[in-house]
Amino acid sequence: MSYPGYPPTGYPPFPGYPPAGQESSFPPSVPPGHGFGVPPGGAGFSGYPQPPSQSYGGGPAQVPLPGGFPGGQMPSQYPGGQPTYPSQISTESFPSYPVFSPVSLDYSSEPAAMTQGTQGTIRPAANFDAMRDAEILRKAMKGFGTDEQAIVDVVANRSNDQRQKIKAAFKTSYGKDLIKDLKSELSGNMEELILALFMPPTYYDAWSLRKAMQGAGTQERVLIEILCTRTNQEIREIVRCYQSEFGRDLEKDIRSDTSGHFERLLVSMCQGNRDENQSVNHQMAQEDAQRLYQAGEGRLGTDESCFNMILATRSFPQLRATMEAYSRMANRDLLSSVSREFSGYVESGLKTILQCALNRPAFFAERLYYAMKGAGTDDSTLVRIVVTRSEIDLVQIKQMFTQMYQKTLGTMIAGDTSGDYRRLLLAIVGQ
């Protein structure tokens, strides 16, 4: 399970950040064929070509093209675009890219796809009529048997916001709770997928965290996946929602369910206090890289609190510049140093933060792949990623998936799932 080809990032991967000016810390003139783990020849991550201007946009991002791929090229799926990636980089470039498990999600307060140069596969339906949709769903569930296809057609072609309106219209028209009705008609993975699609994004996050800590054992991967990847605003909304919906304090639950350095990292994350200033301070990147080296590779043992402080407080663009400075200085990339210095869940958490800073869509593509690879399918992860990214960057995730694994996401889902569950997943992924 090694990391064959973590491809380059070609789009601004940070929904919800204010627009940047020029972020030119990564020389675009890096030769292809060098990988992570190869001592870099002075330049940043060799083989990780960087666009000269990065937009971490919350406002209208300064992206020159509708596809939002700085540098003037677009992937081949775009009309008139040229294939950006294969010509620039060989997929064997990253032989030693460390394997990690958790995944990152991102909802933005505004549709991130509008400002990010990334795109979801689900768009709000035109001529939307909540009452009419409620009626279609009612008919689909009335009488003997359930018309699943009718449910799939409505649910897969409406935005989350529209689904909330359908829920309200259903109650207004029929005096019944749509979710309860759906639950009684559906079961298994199909039920989980439909319920996820009807939850507002913040609530779905809070609910997933609660579920991960309920009962015996804790699903640490889910905690990492959500807490290590959100913007400050999202985290604060999740904390509020967790309190109002479940009457519980998220930080207290985390403290009682985790321990040690992992607990500290998650408690840091749920403060929602990461610096979100978009401009990069290169002097600080240099100093942070030095400090991380001295806290890990440059000493016996590890000063964990130094890693926690830098990775929990610096902005994503700043962390990228730090990773670049680190690989120049240490002749090893920061991800592999984290692998050497840490283990277990705290290692996964720290790597999640760094990997989000590098290339979000590739990161999700990899999570989806490992959710389906081998015997059995991790359906909860599959559902969570497909649903949460469906209105943000699932288009880019699909492109990355094809590039990294030489097959489409749809093909892999089709081979791993069945029935209405498969039909609905494929309708969302947009095969």
XYZ file of C-alpha atoms in Angstrom:
431
model
C 0.000 0.000 0.000
C 2.586 2.556 -1.014
C 1.952 5.876 -2.588
C 2.690 5.541 -6.259
C 1.741 8.853 -7.786
C 0.648 11.786 -5.724
C 0.104 14.214 -8.570
C 0.727 17.925 -8.706
C -1.811 20.397 -7.600
C -3.098 22.619 -10.318
C -5.793 24.536 -8.532
C -6.220 26.572 -5.423
C -7.061 23.911 -2.871
C -8.335 25.958 0.041
C -12.039 26.744 0.037
C -12.814 29.512 2.465
C -9.511 31.384 2.508
C -9.369 35.078 1.675
C -7.907 35.829 -1.743
C -4.164 35.902 -1.928
C -1.899 38.131 -3.879
C 1.016 36.459 -5.574
C 2.094 33.319 -3.811
C 5.184 32.404 -5.670
C 7.108 30.373 -3.172
C 7.209 27.340 -5.438
C 9.435 27.733 -8.460
C 7.381 26.670 -11.465
C 10.537 25.642 -13.269
C 11.086 22.419 -11.362
C 12.080 19.457 -13.553
C 9.530 16.614 -13.558
C 10.954 13.182 -12.692
C 12.133 13.900 -9.088
C 10.076 12.511 -6.290
C 9.408 13.083 -2.656
C 12.157 11.351 -0.774
C 14.707 12.209 -3.452
C 17.049 14.836 -2.012
C 15.851 17.968 -3.747
C 18.255 19.876 -5.916
C 17.769 23.160 -4.171
C 14.286 23.735 -5.581
C 11.151 23.101 -3.491
C 9.384 19.765 -3.845
C 11.090 18.549 -6.952
C 8.569 17.155 -9.331
C 5.713 19.075 -7.754
C 5.232 21.842 -10.311
C 3.566 24.815 -8.720
C 1.489 27.480 -10.356
C 3.181 30.832 -9.865
C 0.069 32.527 -8.526
C -2.051 30.752 -5.956
C -5.421 31.986 -4.840
C -6.660 30.917 -1.486
C -9.920 32.602 -2.200
C -12.848 33.371 0.007
C -13.788 36.318 -2.153
C -13.579 36.162 -5.908
C -10.324 34.305 -6.368
C -7.836 35.743 -8.790
C -7.938 32.841 -11.154
C -7.376 33.609 -14.800
C -9.659 30.932 -16.241
C -13.175 29.680 -15.700
C -11.732 26.299 -14.819
C -9.496 28.060 -12.343
C -6.268 26.398 -13.338
C -3.583 29.070 -13.001
C -1.050 28.959 -15.743
C -3.459 28.968 -18.620
C -4.024 25.262 -19.122
C -7.028 23.204 -18.239
C -7.450 19.456 -17.925
C -8.663 17.744 -21.019
C -12.219 17.372 -19.773
C -12.648 21.084 -20.214
C -13.742 22.165 -23.647
C -10.758 23.598 -25.423
C -8.369 22.767 -22.617
C -5.140 20.860 -23.046
C -4.253 17.977 -20.741
C -2.280 19.713 -18.033
C -0.808 16.943 -16.031
C 0.587 13.959 -17.893
C 2.782 16.175 -20.017
C 4.300 17.805 -16.954
C 4.970 15.008 -14.584
C 5.559 11.305 -14.533
C 3.250 9.343 -12.277
C 6.171 7.433 -10.811
C 7.343 10.691 -9.303
C 6.560 9.993 -5.680
C 7.814 6.547 -4.782
C 8.218 7.232 -1.102
C 5.104 9.254 -0.468
C 3.969 8.042 2.940
C 0.685 6.264 3.279
C -1.893 7.757 5.557
C -5.493 7.171 6.148
C -7.621 10.070 7.186
C -9.442 12.257 4.795
C -10.358 15.886 4.655
C -13.616 17.587 3.934
C -14.462 21.169 3.430
C -17.682 23.051 3.277
C -17.641 26.754 2.756
C -20.144 29.226 3.999
C -20.596 30.338 0.415
C -20.457 27.793 -2.397
C -16.723 27.256 -2.502
C -16.936 26.102 -6.076
C -17.844 29.608 -7.143
C -14.682 31.178 -5.787
C -12.216 28.334 -5.912
C -11.802 27.235 -9.453
C -13.032 23.875 -8.176
C -16.363 22.359 -9.027
C -18.935 20.094 -7.517
C -20.811 17.517 -9.553
C -24.126 18.601 -8.029
C -25.587 21.951 -8.986
C -28.829 23.493 -7.723
C -31.697 22.438 -10.001
C -33.228 25.142 -12.178
C -37.020 25.660 -11.917
C -36.907 24.056 -8.492
C -40.285 23.387 -6.884
C -40.062 22.011 -3.340
C -43.770 21.137 -3.122
C -43.638 19.178 -6.377
C -40.540 17.270 -5.216
C -42.203 16.506 -1.886
C -45.158 15.073 -3.784
C -42.913 12.904 -5.975
C -41.213 11.492 -2.858
C -44.569 10.899 -1.153
C -45.841 8.942 -4.166
C -42.597 6.969 -4.343
C -43.130 5.750 -0.769
C -46.906 5.284 -0.797
C -48.640 1.949 -1.100
C -46.868 -1.340 -1.609
C -43.113 -1.225 -2.238
C -40.936 1.807 -2.842
C -40.082 3.489 -6.133
C -36.357 3.914 -5.442
C -35.597 5.268 -8.897
C -37.931 8.227 -8.325
C -36.155 8.953 -5.041
C -32.740 8.734 -6.721
C -33.819 11.119 -9.500
C -34.918 13.810 -7.065
C -32.172 13.488 -4.461
C -29.184 13.300 -6.816
C -30.240 16.351 -8.796
C -30.879 18.853 -6.001
C -28.386 20.840 -3.928
C -28.240 20.359 -0.164
C -30.040 23.650 0.314
C -32.851 22.501 -1.984
C -33.113 19.202 -0.087
C -33.678 21.165 3.139
C -36.562 22.977 1.426
C -38.050 19.650 0.254
C -37.963 18.417 3.874
C -39.886 21.501 5.017
C -42.381 21.264 2.136
C -43.017 17.588 2.922
C -43.905 18.372 6.522
C -46.081 21.312 5.476
C -47.980 19.267 2.900
C -48.363 15.944 4.697
C -47.780 16.638 8.383
C -45.165 13.890 8.372
C -41.420 13.809 8.781
C -39.712 13.008 5.466
C -36.641 11.530 7.168
C -38.728 9.162 9.306
C -40.650 8.056 6.226
C -37.454 7.461 4.236
C -35.947 5.517 7.137
C -38.929 3.184 7.258
C -38.693 2.538 3.497
C -34.920 2.106 3.152
C -32.161 0.141 4.840
C -28.415 -0.450 4.886
C -26.033 1.641 2.790
C -28.830 3.190 0.761
C -30.423 4.486 3.958
C -27.117 5.899 5.220
C -26.483 7.644 1.891
C -29.954 9.197 1.665
C -29.887 10.381 5.285
C -26.443 11.935 4.752
C -27.724 13.797 1.691
C -30.600 15.265 3.706
C -28.441 16.540 6.574
C -27.179 20.142 6.430
C -23.358 20.051 6.033
C -22.493 21.381 9.511
C -24.942 18.997 11.131
C -23.544 16.053 9.134
C -20.061 16.854 10.479
C -21.283 17.187 14.059
C -23.341 13.994 13.735
C -20.356 12.087 12.289
C -18.151 13.212 15.193
C -20.792 12.186 17.732
C -21.226 8.796 16.083
C -17.452 8.292 16.022
C -17.253 8.687 19.797
C -20.451 6.871 20.820
C -20.435 3.392 22.293
C -17.383 1.246 22.808
C -14.259 2.291 20.957
C -13.614 5.480 19.041
C -13.302 5.942 15.291
C -10.203 8.128 15.419
C -9.981 8.315 11.626
C -13.280 10.186 11.485
C -12.144 12.663 14.160
C -8.981 13.361 12.161
C -10.844 13.551 8.877
C -13.154 16.271 10.125
C -11.190 18.229 12.737
C -7.857 18.462 10.915
C -9.297 19.822 7.686
C -11.897 22.513 8.340
C -11.717 26.272 8.210
C -12.063 28.172 11.493
C -15.601 29.207 10.714
C -16.634 25.636 9.952
C -15.085 24.321 13.157
C -16.812 26.952 15.262
C -20.142 26.144 13.627
C -19.589 22.424 14.230
C -18.816 23.074 17.917
C -22.002 25.150 18.267
C -24.104 22.599 16.411
C -22.690 19.729 18.508
C -23.727 21.585 21.647
C -27.183 22.591 20.436
C -28.114 19.281 18.796
C -26.586 16.774 21.229
C -26.352 18.912 24.375
C -22.675 18.018 24.698
C -19.332 19.801 24.725
C -17.228 18.577 21.786
C -13.909 19.363 23.449
C -14.920 17.447 26.607
C -15.954 14.440 24.534
C -12.621 14.524 22.687
C -10.697 14.718 25.955
C -12.504 11.718 27.388
C -12.155 9.653 24.188
C -8.519 10.293 23.229
C -5.241 10.753 25.060
C -1.652 11.939 24.839
C -0.317 13.956 21.930
C -3.253 12.944 19.750
C -5.688 14.428 22.275
C -3.691 17.686 22.321
C -3.706 17.934 18.544
C -7.488 17.461 18.345
C -8.132 19.908 21.181
C -5.957 22.434 19.298
C -8.007 21.770 16.155
C -11.395 22.271 17.773
C -10.456 25.794 18.875
C -10.914 26.938 15.273
C -8.047 29.394 15.657
C -5.692 28.604 12.776
C -4.169 31.727 11.237
C -6.095 32.399 8.033
C -4.074 35.308 6.719
C -3.441 34.362 3.089
C -0.044 35.965 2.585
C 3.078 33.908 3.093
C 5.883 35.040 5.367
C 8.994 33.405 3.894
C 11.195 34.425 6.791
C 8.832 32.646 9.188
C 8.654 29.602 6.905
C 12.439 29.360 7.083
C 12.449 29.687 10.890
C 9.615 27.179 11.338
C 11.400 24.683 9.112
C 14.510 25.088 11.262
C 12.506 24.615 14.466
C 10.771 21.505 13.131
C 14.117 20.047 12.127
C 15.574 20.705 15.575
C 12.444 19.277 17.231
C 12.687 16.024 15.267
C 15.427 14.883 12.913
C 18.020 17.135 14.571
C 17.816 15.591 18.037
C 17.387 12.379 19.958
C 13.681 11.865 20.605
C 10.984 14.283 19.434
C 9.698 17.574 20.785
C 6.051 16.902 19.937
C 4.730 20.212 21.204
C 6.770 22.130 18.618
C 5.141 20.144 15.785
C 1.721 20.651 17.364
C 2.212 24.403 17.698
C 3.348 25.021 14.110
C 0.930 22.635 12.380
C -2.049 23.802 14.460
C -1.532 27.556 14.140
C -0.042 28.334 10.708
C -2.212 28.958 7.675
C -2.274 26.337 4.908
C -0.381 28.550 2.424
C 2.192 29.225 5.150
C 2.561 25.489 5.861
C 3.201 24.884 2.195
C 6.042 27.373 2.194
C 7.390 25.749 5.381
C 7.341 22.304 3.754
C 9.252 23.683 0.824
C 11.850 25.347 3.062
C 12.154 22.146 5.095
C 12.868 19.911 2.115
C 15.542 22.315 0.870
C 17.151 22.430 4.285
C 16.838 18.826 5.458
C 17.106 16.971 2.152
C 14.006 15.102 3.223
C 10.403 16.154 2.976
C 8.475 17.049 6.104
C 5.910 14.289 5.568
C 8.529 11.572 5.760
C 10.086 13.226 8.817
C 6.686 13.155 10.520
C 6.472 9.435 9.666
C 9.850 8.824 11.265
C 9.215 10.876 14.379
C 5.586 9.949 15.128
C 3.348 6.923 14.977
C -0.307 6.045 15.386
C -3.118 8.566 15.234
C -1.072 11.648 16.010
C 1.081 10.804 12.971
C -2.064 10.490 10.831
C -3.417 13.783 12.140
C -0.238 15.746 11.476
C 0.077 14.253 7.996
C -3.547 15.061 7.217
C -2.859 18.721 7.938
C 0.219 18.739 5.682
C -1.479 16.822 2.906
C -4.431 19.192 2.903
C -1.990 22.025 2.510
C -0.503 20.368 -0.580
C -3.330 19.110 -2.762
C -6.769 18.552 -1.375
C -8.455 16.773 -4.301
C -5.599 14.273 -4.667
C -5.870 13.629 -0.958
C -9.563 12.710 -1.262
C -8.970 10.620 -4.354
C -6.527 8.552 -2.347
C -8.961 8.134 0.556
C -11.697 6.975 -1.806
C -9.331 4.504 -3.424
C -8.383 2.889 -0.114
C -12.022 2.817 1.009
C -12.718 0.477 -1.922
C -9.418 -1.306 -2.517
C -9.073 -4.941 -1.511
C -11.749 -7.108 0.090
C -14.791 -5.316 1.448
C -15.687 -1.649 1.187
C -15.533 1.033 3.851
C -18.990 2.322 2.932
C -19.168 5.003 5.612
C -16.038 6.674 4.255
C -17.248 6.295 0.680
C -20.598 7.903 1.539
C -19.027 10.658 3.636
C -16.553 11.790 1.009
C -18.901 11.574 -1.964
C -21.630 13.482 -0.113
C -19.445 16.144 1.486
C -17.427 16.926 -1.640
C -20.351 16.713 -4.083
C -20.884 20.481 -4.178
C -17.266 21.560 -3.728
C -14.564 19.763 -5.718
C -15.748 16.310 -6.740
C -14.961 17.195 -10.373
C -11.284 17.694 -9.473
C -11.260 14.616 -7.233
C -12.450 12.525 -10.189
C -9.710 13.957 -12.410
C -7.084 13.198 -9.778
C -8.462 9.710 -9.251
C -8.149 8.839 -12.936
C -4.657 10.256 -13.062
C -3.466 8.433 -9.940
C -5.105 5.044 -10.467
C -5.626 4.779 -14.248
C -9.335 4.070 -13.832
C -12.295 6.316 -13.187
C -13.898 6.776 -9.796
C -17.217 5.685 -11.320
C -15.743 2.421 -12.582
C -14.390 1.587 -9.154
C -17.644 2.488 -7.387
C -19.644 0.439 -9.903
C -17.434 -2.572 -9.263
C -17.684 -2.233 -5.494
C -21.352 -1.496 -4.867
C -24.726 -2.705 -6.101
C -28.420 -1.939 -6.477
C -30.011 1.430 -5.727
C -27.039 2.359 -3.565
C -24.774 2.062 -6.610
C -27.253 3.942 -8.802
C -27.453 6.868 -6.396
C -23.677 7.055 -5.839
C -23.064 7.060 -9.594
C -25.765 9.689 -10.101
C -23.947 11.956 -7.591
C -20.488 11.247 -8.998
C -21.938 12.015 -12.418
C -20.841 9.069 -14.513
